[in-house]
Amino acid sequence: MASYQVLYRKYRPKDFSEVVGQDHIVSVLRRQIAHNRVAHAYLFSGPRGIGKTTVARLIAKAVNCTLYDGEGQSVAAWKAYERDQKLGGHEVIPVIGKDKERPCNRCDSCLAFNAGHALNLIEIDAASNRGIDEIRELREAVRFAPVEGRAKVYIIDEVHQLTKDAFNALLKTLEEPPSHAMFILATTELEKVLPTIVSRTQHFDFRRPRETVIRERIAKIAAAEGVRLEADAAEAIAFVAEGAMRDAESMLGKILAVGETSVTRADVEEILGIPKREALRALFGHLGAKRLREALELLNALYFGGYEMEYLAKMLVGFFRDALMAKTAPGAAAAGADAAGKGSLLPESGKALADELGVWSASELARAIVLLVEAIEASRRSPIPQLPLEIAFITICSNEVAKTS
């Protein structure tokens, strides 16, 4: 049986032009690589699944790319640039055409990186290698130059999980790194990284891609797999992914595994357990009218129908947020949604929108959002999946709490 490769690995970017949603970072890194001005240490921060490790691997591949070694024009330009710097001359940045951009994906080094067996790429998970002993071993290994290639690149993922002693040991290496070594640290919790570590790296803050970017990306992947992904279906996946490109690609892989040649929003909702928009609007109406019994009955019908409660809670937060913005600052809300590339679950008709929002005050909507966000956090620990939402619904519909809020 032929082995199946998950989509986020199959379509992982092989050069910087394929990285989406991080243009502010990629443009800087491409220029640094083209000018041979890469740093000895980088720190990538941001939410999970948005490309930190992917970009780190591309840097490692680029600095070890060898296609233009020897008599290549680009290498000659770099050598002239370095010589000029040593002589104290003016900076003459070598210009490299797009056809000579690194990584080339054709030399032996790039092919080894693409195949996953590059000797100069060392990836370390700080969650399981967090102690000082592991960092001491790393410091010993760093001393040795690479057998082939230009640099050993160490990617330390979730670096914030290192112990304080391990951080201090790593700091010594970052202060005086060997010329053949490069470190790329990645974290989802920047505030836990020691300031002394941050100050010795070039820090890049990765952002969540806009929903439009995610929709375009997964539609392109689906087309490459011979599947037509309807716009509504792509929108549903992008909404649930919450800016995590890797999650969106994983969800798409789950959907495509069913074997359909065309995917609709209904298919996505069924396979991923995403509640339908009509159910969200019904819950919004029940809660606004304080129809607690109907809201709880619908909630339990959704749960026993196989829908994910965490998805439901997150979509309700989005729904209530859209409602709050539409009630308090409709012009700004529409502009913000367009800028973020987000769709809205609210009705587009003015009368229908007014009817749905009329029973809510702005303070009630804000209070409901707080309760729903708390329900999302509690749902990850609750032995009864729907219980946090049930409590939130009861509190939202409680007249006593509403009067004292």
PDB file of C-alpha atoms in Angstrom, residues 78-309:
ATOM      1  CA  TRP A  78      29.633  37.971  -2.109  1.00  0.00           C
ATOM      2  CA  LYS A  79      33.418  37.534  -1.924  1.00  0.00           C
ATOM      3  CA  ALA A  80      33.964  40.989  -3.406  1.00  0.00           C
ATOM      4  CA  TYR A  81      31.508  42.409  -0.894  1.00  0.00           C
ATOM      5  CA  GLU A  82      33.272  40.719   2.040  1.00  0.00           C
ATOM      6  CA  ARG A  83      36.681  41.887   0.768  1.00  0.00           C
ATOM      7  CA  ASP A  84      35.384  45.435   0.455  1.00  0.00           C
ATOM      8  CA  GLN A  85      34.147  45.311   4.044  1.00  0.00           C
ATOM      9  CA  LYS A  86      37.522  44.142   5.359  1.00  0.00           C
ATOM     10  CA  LEU A  87      39.260  47.002   3.525  1.00  0.00           C
ATOM     11  CA  GLY A  88      36.862  49.518   5.033  1.00  0.00           C
ATOM     12  CA  GLY A  89      35.305  50.448   1.708  1.00  0.00           C
ATOM     13  CA  HIS A  90      31.744  51.426   0.883  1.00  0.00           C
ATOM     14  CA  GLU A  91      29.043  48.800   1.073  1.00  0.00           C
ATOM     15  CA  VAL A  92      28.288  47.426  -2.379  1.00  0.00           C
ATOM     16  CA  ILE A  93      25.476  44.967  -1.879  1.00  0.00           C
ATOM     17  CA  PRO A  94      25.624  42.151  -4.458  1.00  0.00           C
ATOM     18  CA  VAL A  95      22.497  41.939  -6.584  1.00  0.00           C
ATOM     19  CA  ILE A  96      21.136  38.450  -7.142  1.00  0.00           C
ATOM     20  CA  GLY A  97      18.450  37.735  -9.694  1.00  0.00           C
ATOM     21  CA  LYS A  98      15.385  35.662  -8.819  1.00  0.00           C
ATOM     22  CA  ASP A  99      16.813  32.675 -10.713  1.00  0.00           C
ATOM     23  CA  LYS A 100      19.786  32.725  -8.346  1.00  0.00           C
ATOM     24  CA  GLU A 101      17.878  33.142  -5.115  1.00  0.00           C
ATOM     25  CA  ARG A 102      18.656  30.715  -2.336  1.00  0.00           C
ATOM     26  CA  PRO A 103      17.547  28.065  -1.583  1.00  0.00           C
ATOM     27  CA  CYS A 104      17.806  26.744  -5.127  1.00  0.00           C
ATOM     28  CA  ASN A 105      16.129  23.349  -4.468  1.00  0.00           C
ATOM     29  CA  ARG A 106      18.467  21.777  -7.030  1.00  0.00           C
ATOM     30  CA  CYS A 107      21.842  21.298  -5.349  1.00  0.00           C
ATOM     31  CA  ASP A 108      22.668  18.209  -3.274  1.00  0.00           C
ATOM     32  CA  SER A 109      22.341  20.155  -0.034  1.00  0.00           C
ATOM     33  CA  CYS A 110      18.857  21.483  -0.854  1.00  0.00           C
ATOM     34  CA  LEU A 111      17.715  18.047  -2.015  1.00  0.00           C
ATOM     35  CA  ALA A 112      18.920  16.562   1.275  1.00  0.00           C
ATOM     36  CA  PHE A 113      16.918  19.170   3.191  1.00  0.00           C
ATOM     37  CA  ASN A 114      13.821  18.456   1.087  1.00  0.00           C
ATOM     38  CA  ALA A 115      14.190  14.721   1.706  1.00  0.00           C
ATOM     39  CA  GLY A 116      14.470  15.270   5.454  1.00  0.00           C
ATOM     40  CA  HIS A 117      17.978  13.935   6.020  1.00  0.00           C
ATOM     41  CA  ALA A 118      20.165  17.046   6.039  1.00  0.00           C
ATOM     42  CA  LEU A 119      23.148  16.634   8.351  1.00  0.00           C
ATOM     43  CA  ASN A 120      23.402  20.347   9.095  1.00  0.00           C
ATOM     44  CA  LEU A 121      19.873  20.730  10.458  1.00  0.00           C
ATOM     45  CA  ILE A 122      19.457  19.825  14.117  1.00  0.00           C
ATOM     46  CA  GLU A 123      15.949  20.235  15.554  1.00  0.00           C
ATOM     47  CA  ILE A 124      15.498  20.170  19.314  1.00  0.00           C
ATOM     48  CA  ASP A 125      12.212  20.092  21.222  1.00  0.00           C
ATOM     49  CA  ALA A 126      12.787  22.140  24.362  1.00  0.00           C
ATOM     50  CA  ALA A 127       9.733  20.576  25.994  1.00  0.00           C
ATOM     51  CA  SER A 128      11.539  17.222  26.276  1.00  0.00           C
ATOM     52  CA  ASN A 129      15.132  18.544  26.325  1.00  0.00           C
ATOM     53  CA  ARG A 130      14.734  21.371  28.791  1.00  0.00           C
ATOM     54  CA  GLY A 131      17.463  20.754  31.360  1.00  0.00           C
ATOM     55  CA  ILE A 132      20.977  22.093  31.747  1.00  0.00           C
ATOM     56  CA  ASP A 133      22.521  18.703  30.915  1.00  0.00           C
ATOM     57  CA  GLU A 134      20.927  18.701  27.459  1.00  0.00           C
ATOM     58  CA  ILE A 135      22.108  22.262  26.784  1.00  0.00           C
ATOM     59  CA  ARG A 136      25.633  21.359  27.930  1.00  0.00           C
ATOM     60  CA  GLU A 137      25.638  18.499  25.428  1.00  0.00           C
ATOM     61  CA  LEU A 138      24.454  20.958  22.789  1.00  0.00           C
ATOM     62  CA  ARG A 139      27.283  23.357  23.633  1.00  0.00           C
ATOM     63  CA  GLU A 140      29.812  20.555  23.210  1.00  0.00           C
ATOM     64  CA  ALA A 141      28.352  19.527  19.846  1.00  0.00           C
ATOM     65  CA  VAL A 142      28.328  23.121  18.585  1.00  0.00           C
ATOM     66  CA  ARG A 143      32.108  23.301  18.821  1.00  0.00           C
ATOM     67  CA  PHE A 144      32.557  20.886  15.915  1.00  0.00           C
ATOM     68  CA  ALA A 145      32.384  22.306  12.397  1.00  0.00           C
ATOM     69  CA  PRO A 146      30.033  20.689   9.852  1.00  0.00           C
ATOM     70  CA  VAL A 147      31.472  17.834   7.802  1.00  0.00           C
ATOM     71  CA  GLU A 148      29.991  19.424   4.695  1.00  0.00           C
ATOM     72  CA  GLY A 149      28.103  22.621   3.995  1.00  0.00           C
ATOM     73  CA  ARG A 150      28.524  26.088   5.438  1.00  0.00           C
ATOM     74  CA  ALA A 151      26.764  26.003   8.774  1.00  0.00           C
ATOM     75  CA  LYS A 152      25.113  23.838  11.367  1.00  0.00           C
ATOM     76  CA  VAL A 153      21.684  25.245  12.117  1.00  0.00           C
ATOM     77  CA  TYR A 154      20.081  24.440  15.466  1.00  0.00           C
ATOM     78  CA  ILE A 155      16.313  24.959  15.685  1.00  0.00           C
ATOM     79  CA  ILE A 156      15.099  24.940  19.296  1.00  0.00           C
ATOM     80  CA  ASP A 157      11.311  24.739  19.357  1.00  0.00           C
ATOM     81  CA  GLU A 158       9.236  25.922  22.334  1.00  0.00           C
ATOM     82  CA  VAL A 159      12.398  27.452  23.786  1.00  0.00           C
ATOM     83  CA  HIS A 160      10.409  29.063  26.613  1.00  0.00           C
ATOM     84  CA  GLN A 161      10.198  25.629  28.263  1.00  0.00           C
ATOM     85  CA  LEU A 162      13.915  25.560  29.071  1.00  0.00           C
ATOM     86  CA  THR A 163      14.807  25.783  32.753  1.00  0.00           C
ATOM     87  CA  LYS A 164      16.495  28.922  34.068  1.00  0.00           C
ATOM     88  CA  ASP A 165      19.845  27.126  34.338  1.00  0.00           C
ATOM     89  CA  ALA A 166      19.463  25.828  30.782  1.00  0.00           C
ATOM     90  CA  PHE A 167      18.690  29.356  29.565  1.00  0.00           C
ATOM     91  CA  ASN A 168      21.845  30.661  31.223  1.00  0.00           C
ATOM     92  CA  ALA A 169      23.927  27.895  29.661  1.00  0.00           C
ATOM     93  CA  LEU A 170      22.449  28.658  26.239  1.00  0.00           C
ATOM     94  CA  LEU A 171      23.142  32.355  26.773  1.00  0.00           C
ATOM     95  CA  LYS A 172      26.883  31.719  26.940  1.00  0.00           C
ATOM     96  CA  THR A 173      26.794  30.050  23.537  1.00  0.00           C
ATOM     97  CA  LEU A 174      24.707  32.843  22.026  1.00  0.00           C
ATOM     98  CA  GLU A 175      27.169  35.431  23.329  1.00  0.00           C
ATOM     99  CA  GLU A 176      30.170  33.810  21.622  1.00  0.00           C
ATOM    100  CA  PRO A 177      28.866  31.457  18.919  1.00  0.00           C
ATOM    101  CA  PRO A 178      31.234  29.587  16.582  1.00  0.00           C
ATOM    102  CA  SER A 179      31.280  31.026  13.061  1.00  0.00           C
ATOM    103  CA  HIS A 180      29.885  27.771  11.655  1.00  0.00           C
ATOM    104  CA  ALA A 181      26.812  27.661  13.941  1.00  0.00           C
ATOM    105  CA  MET A 182      23.430  29.350  13.764  1.00  0.00           C
ATOM    106  CA  PHE A 183      20.578  29.199  16.266  1.00  0.00           C
ATOM    107  CA  ILE A 184      16.889  29.705  15.525  1.00  0.00           C
ATOM    108  CA  LEU A 185      14.687  29.750  18.612  1.00  0.00           C
ATOM    109  CA  ALA A 186      10.916  29.414  18.323  1.00  0.00           C
ATOM    110  CA  THR A 187       8.322  30.109  20.990  1.00  0.00           C
ATOM    111  CA  THR A 188       4.590  30.526  21.431  1.00  0.00           C
ATOM    112  CA  GLU A 189       5.094  32.321  24.773  1.00  0.00           C
ATOM    113  CA  LEU A 190       7.580  35.137  24.278  1.00  0.00           C
ATOM    114  CA  GLU A 191       7.017  36.551  27.759  1.00  0.00           C
ATOM    115  CA  LYS A 192       8.641  33.422  29.267  1.00  0.00           C
ATOM    116  CA  VAL A 193      11.900  33.847  27.336  1.00  0.00           C
ATOM    117  CA  LEU A 194      14.647  35.578  29.326  1.00  0.00           C
ATOM    118  CA  PRO A 195      15.216  39.186  28.180  1.00  0.00           C
ATOM    119  CA  THR A 196      18.947  38.451  27.954  1.00  0.00           C
ATOM    120  CA  ILE A 197      18.185  35.752  25.368  1.00  0.00           C
ATOM    121  CA  VAL A 198      15.903  38.065  23.390  1.00  0.00           C
ATOM    122  CA  SER A 199      18.535  40.811  23.330  1.00  0.00           C
ATOM    123  CA  ARG A 200      21.092  38.496  21.712  1.00  0.00           C
ATOM    124  CA  THR A 201      18.870  37.454  18.834  1.00  0.00           C
ATOM    125  CA  GLN A 202      17.096  39.032  15.900  1.00  0.00           C
ATOM    126  CA  HIS A 203      13.464  38.823  16.937  1.00  0.00           C
ATOM    127  CA  PHE A 204      10.647  38.339  14.421  1.00  0.00           C
ATOM    128  CA  ASP A 205       7.024  38.290  15.542  1.00  0.00           C
ATOM    129  CA  PHE A 206       4.895  36.007  13.357  1.00  0.00           C
ATOM    130  CA  ARG A 207       1.265  37.009  12.868  1.00  0.00           C
ATOM    131  CA  ARG A 208      -1.861  35.004  12.212  1.00  0.00           C
ATOM    132  CA  PRO A 209      -2.614  35.083   8.465  1.00  0.00           C
ATOM    133  CA  ARG A 210      -5.844  36.746   7.360  1.00  0.00           C
ATOM    134  CA  GLU A 211      -8.730  34.389   6.683  1.00  0.00           C
ATOM    135  CA  THR A 212      -8.632  35.333   2.993  1.00  0.00           C
ATOM    136  CA  VAL A 213      -5.011  34.135   2.825  1.00  0.00           C
ATOM    137  CA  ILE A 214      -5.946  30.808   4.416  1.00  0.00           C
ATOM    138  CA  ARG A 215      -8.936  30.379   2.105  1.00  0.00           C
ATOM    139  CA  GLU A 216      -6.788  30.979  -0.975  1.00  0.00           C
ATOM    140  CA  ARG A 217      -4.087  28.611   0.259  1.00  0.00           C
ATOM    141  CA  ILE A 218      -6.354  25.658   1.005  1.00  0.00           C
ATOM    142  CA  ALA A 219      -8.308  26.187  -2.238  1.00  0.00           C
ATOM    143  CA  LYS A 220      -5.017  26.029  -4.130  1.00  0.00           C
ATOM    144  CA  ILE A 221      -4.014  22.819  -2.344  1.00  0.00           C
ATOM    145  CA  ALA A 222      -7.422  21.260  -2.992  1.00  0.00           C
ATOM    146  CA  ALA A 223      -7.129  22.104  -6.700  1.00  0.00           C
ATOM    147  CA  ALA A 224      -3.673  20.519  -6.794  1.00  0.00           C
ATOM    148  CA  GLU A 225      -5.258  17.383  -5.313  1.00  0.00           C
ATOM    149  CA  GLY A 226      -7.929  17.405  -8.030  1.00  0.00           C
ATOM    150  CA  VAL A 227     -10.752  18.523  -5.732  1.00  0.00           C
ATOM    151  CA  ARG A 228     -13.044  21.536  -6.146  1.00  0.00           C
ATOM    152  CA  LEU A 229     -13.403  23.327  -2.815  1.00  0.00           C
ATOM    153  CA  GLU A 230     -16.391  25.659  -2.804  1.00  0.00           C
ATOM    154  CA  ALA A 231     -15.857  29.170  -1.453  1.00  0.00           C
ATOM    155  CA  ASP A 232     -18.245  28.600   1.474  1.00  0.00           C
ATOM    156  CA  ALA A 233     -16.391  25.419   2.385  1.00  0.00           C
ATOM    157  CA  ALA A 234     -13.022  27.195   2.380  1.00  0.00           C
ATOM    158  CA  GLU A 235     -14.539  29.964   4.514  1.00  0.00           C
ATOM    159  CA  ALA A 236     -15.734  27.445   7.120  1.00  0.00           C
ATOM    160  CA  ILE A 237     -12.303  25.804   7.356  1.00  0.00           C
ATOM    161  CA  ALA A 238     -10.525  29.156   7.637  1.00  0.00           C
ATOM    162  CA  PHE A 239     -12.916  30.326  10.355  1.00  0.00           C
ATOM    163  CA  VAL A 240     -12.355  27.256  12.522  1.00  0.00           C
ATOM    164  CA  ALA A 241      -8.575  27.271  11.940  1.00  0.00           C
ATOM    165  CA  GLU A 242      -8.365  30.665  13.716  1.00  0.00           C
ATOM    166  CA  GLY A 243      -5.328  31.802  11.769  1.00  0.00           C
ATOM    167  CA  ALA A 244      -3.340  28.557  12.091  1.00  0.00           C
ATOM    168  CA  MET A 245      -2.369  27.574   8.552  1.00  0.00           C
ATOM    169  CA  ARG A 246      -1.176  24.141   9.641  1.00  0.00           C
ATOM    170  CA  ASP A 247      -4.530  23.421  11.311  1.00  0.00           C
ATOM    171  CA  ALA A 248      -6.375  24.503   8.163  1.00  0.00           C
ATOM    172  CA  GLU A 249      -4.262  22.175   6.020  1.00  0.00           C
ATOM    173  CA  SER A 250      -4.772  19.305   8.480  1.00  0.00           C
ATOM    174  CA  MET A 251      -8.546  19.839   8.396  1.00  0.00           C
ATOM    175  CA  LEU A 252      -8.477  19.925   4.608  1.00  0.00           C
ATOM    176  CA  GLY A 253      -6.570  16.638   4.586  1.00  0.00           C
ATOM    177  CA  LYS A 254      -9.243  15.049   6.777  1.00  0.00           C
ATOM    178  CA  ILE A 255     -11.950  16.264   4.403  1.00  0.00           C
ATOM    179  CA  LEU A 256     -10.165  15.197   1.208  1.00  0.00           C
ATOM    180  CA  ALA A 257      -9.540  11.735   2.664  1.00  0.00           C
ATOM    181  CA  VAL A 258     -13.270  11.059   2.229  1.00  0.00           C
ATOM    182  CA  GLY A 259     -12.626  10.889  -1.521  1.00  0.00           C
ATOM    183  CA  GLU A 260     -15.106  13.443  -2.896  1.00  0.00           C
ATOM    184  CA  THR A 261     -14.201  15.407  -6.043  1.00  0.00           C
ATOM    185  CA  SER A 262     -16.201  18.440  -4.886  1.00  0.00           C
ATOM    186  CA  VAL A 263     -16.487  19.735  -1.317  1.00  0.00           C
ATOM    187  CA  THR A 264     -19.340  21.953  -0.088  1.00  0.00           C
ATOM    188  CA  ARG A 265     -19.799  23.791   3.190  1.00  0.00           C
ATOM    189  CA  ALA A 266     -22.241  21.092   4.275  1.00  0.00           C
ATOM    190  CA  ASP A 267     -19.503  18.488   3.756  1.00  0.00           C
ATOM    191  CA  VAL A 268     -17.107  20.511   5.907  1.00  0.00           C
ATOM    192  CA  GLU A 269     -19.686  20.985   8.661  1.00  0.00           C
ATOM    193  CA  GLU A 270     -20.488  17.268   8.720  1.00  0.00           C
ATOM    194  CA  ILE A 271     -16.902  15.967   8.642  1.00  0.00           C
ATOM    195  CA  LEU A 272     -15.421  18.475  11.102  1.00  0.00           C
ATOM    196  CA  GLY A 273     -18.456  18.709  13.377  1.00  0.00           C
ATOM    197  CA  ILE A 274     -18.946  22.437  12.755  1.00  0.00           C
ATOM    198  CA  PRO A 275     -22.390  23.767  13.731  1.00  0.00           C
ATOM    199  CA  LYS A 276     -24.488  25.247  10.951  1.00  0.00           C
ATOM    200  CA  ARG A 277     -24.975  29.004  10.803  1.00  0.00           C
ATOM    201  CA  GLU A 278     -28.724  28.567  11.268  1.00  0.00           C
ATOM    202  CA  ALA A 279     -28.097  26.865  14.626  1.00  0.00           C
ATOM    203  CA  LEU A 280     -25.894  29.737  15.793  1.00  0.00           C
ATOM    204  CA  ARG A 281     -28.511  32.308  14.865  1.00  0.00           C
ATOM    205  CA  ALA A 282     -31.180  30.252  16.622  1.00  0.00           C
ATOM    206  CA  LEU A 283     -29.089  30.122  19.812  1.00  0.00           C
ATOM    207  CA  PHE A 284     -28.484  33.870  19.564  1.00  0.00           C
ATOM    208  CA  GLY A 285     -32.237  34.439  19.301  1.00  0.00           C
ATOM    209  CA  HIS A 286     -33.103  32.108  22.204  1.00  0.00           C
ATOM    210  CA  LEU A 287     -30.515  33.703  24.493  1.00  0.00           C
ATOM    211  CA  GLY A 288     -31.599  37.218  23.550  1.00  0.00           C
ATOM    212  CA  ALA A 289     -35.233  36.417  24.336  1.00  0.00           C
ATOM    213  CA  LYS A 290     -34.182  34.604  27.558  1.00  0.00           C
ATOM    214  CA  ARG A 291     -35.667  31.338  26.263  1.00  0.00           C
ATOM    215  CA  LEU A 292     -33.318  29.215  28.367  1.00  0.00           C
ATOM    216  CA  ARG A 293     -35.087  25.877  27.893  1.00  0.00           C
ATOM    217  CA  GLU A 294     -35.034  26.177  24.094  1.00  0.00           C
ATOM    218  CA  ALA A 295     -31.367  27.235  24.142  1.00  0.00           C
ATOM    219  CA  LEU A 296     -30.356  24.261  26.314  1.00  0.00           C
ATOM    220  CA  GLU A 297     -32.414  21.829  24.231  1.00  0.00           C
ATOM    221  CA  LEU A 298     -30.745  23.039  21.029  1.00  0.00           C
ATOM    222  CA  LEU A 299     -27.306  22.915  22.671  1.00  0.00           C
ATOM    223  CA  ASN A 300     -27.787  19.301  23.724  1.00  0.00           C
ATOM    224  CA  ALA A 301     -29.225  18.392  20.329  1.00  0.00           C
ATOM    225  CA  LEU A 302     -26.049  19.750  18.747  1.00  0.00           C
ATOM    226  CA  TYR A 303     -23.850  17.866  21.212  1.00  0.00           C
ATOM    227  CA  PHE A 304     -25.588  14.531  20.738  1.00  0.00           C
ATOM    228  CA  GLY A 305     -25.637  15.209  16.995  1.00  0.00           C
ATOM    229  CA  GLY A 306     -21.858  14.968  17.026  1.00  0.00           C
ATOM    230  CA  TYR A 307     -20.952  18.649  16.864  1.00  0.00           C
ATOM    231  CA  GLU A 308     -17.797  19.843  18.623  1.00  0.00           C
ATOM    232  CA  MET A 309     -18.614  22.014  21.632  1.00  0.00           C
TER     233      MET A 309
END
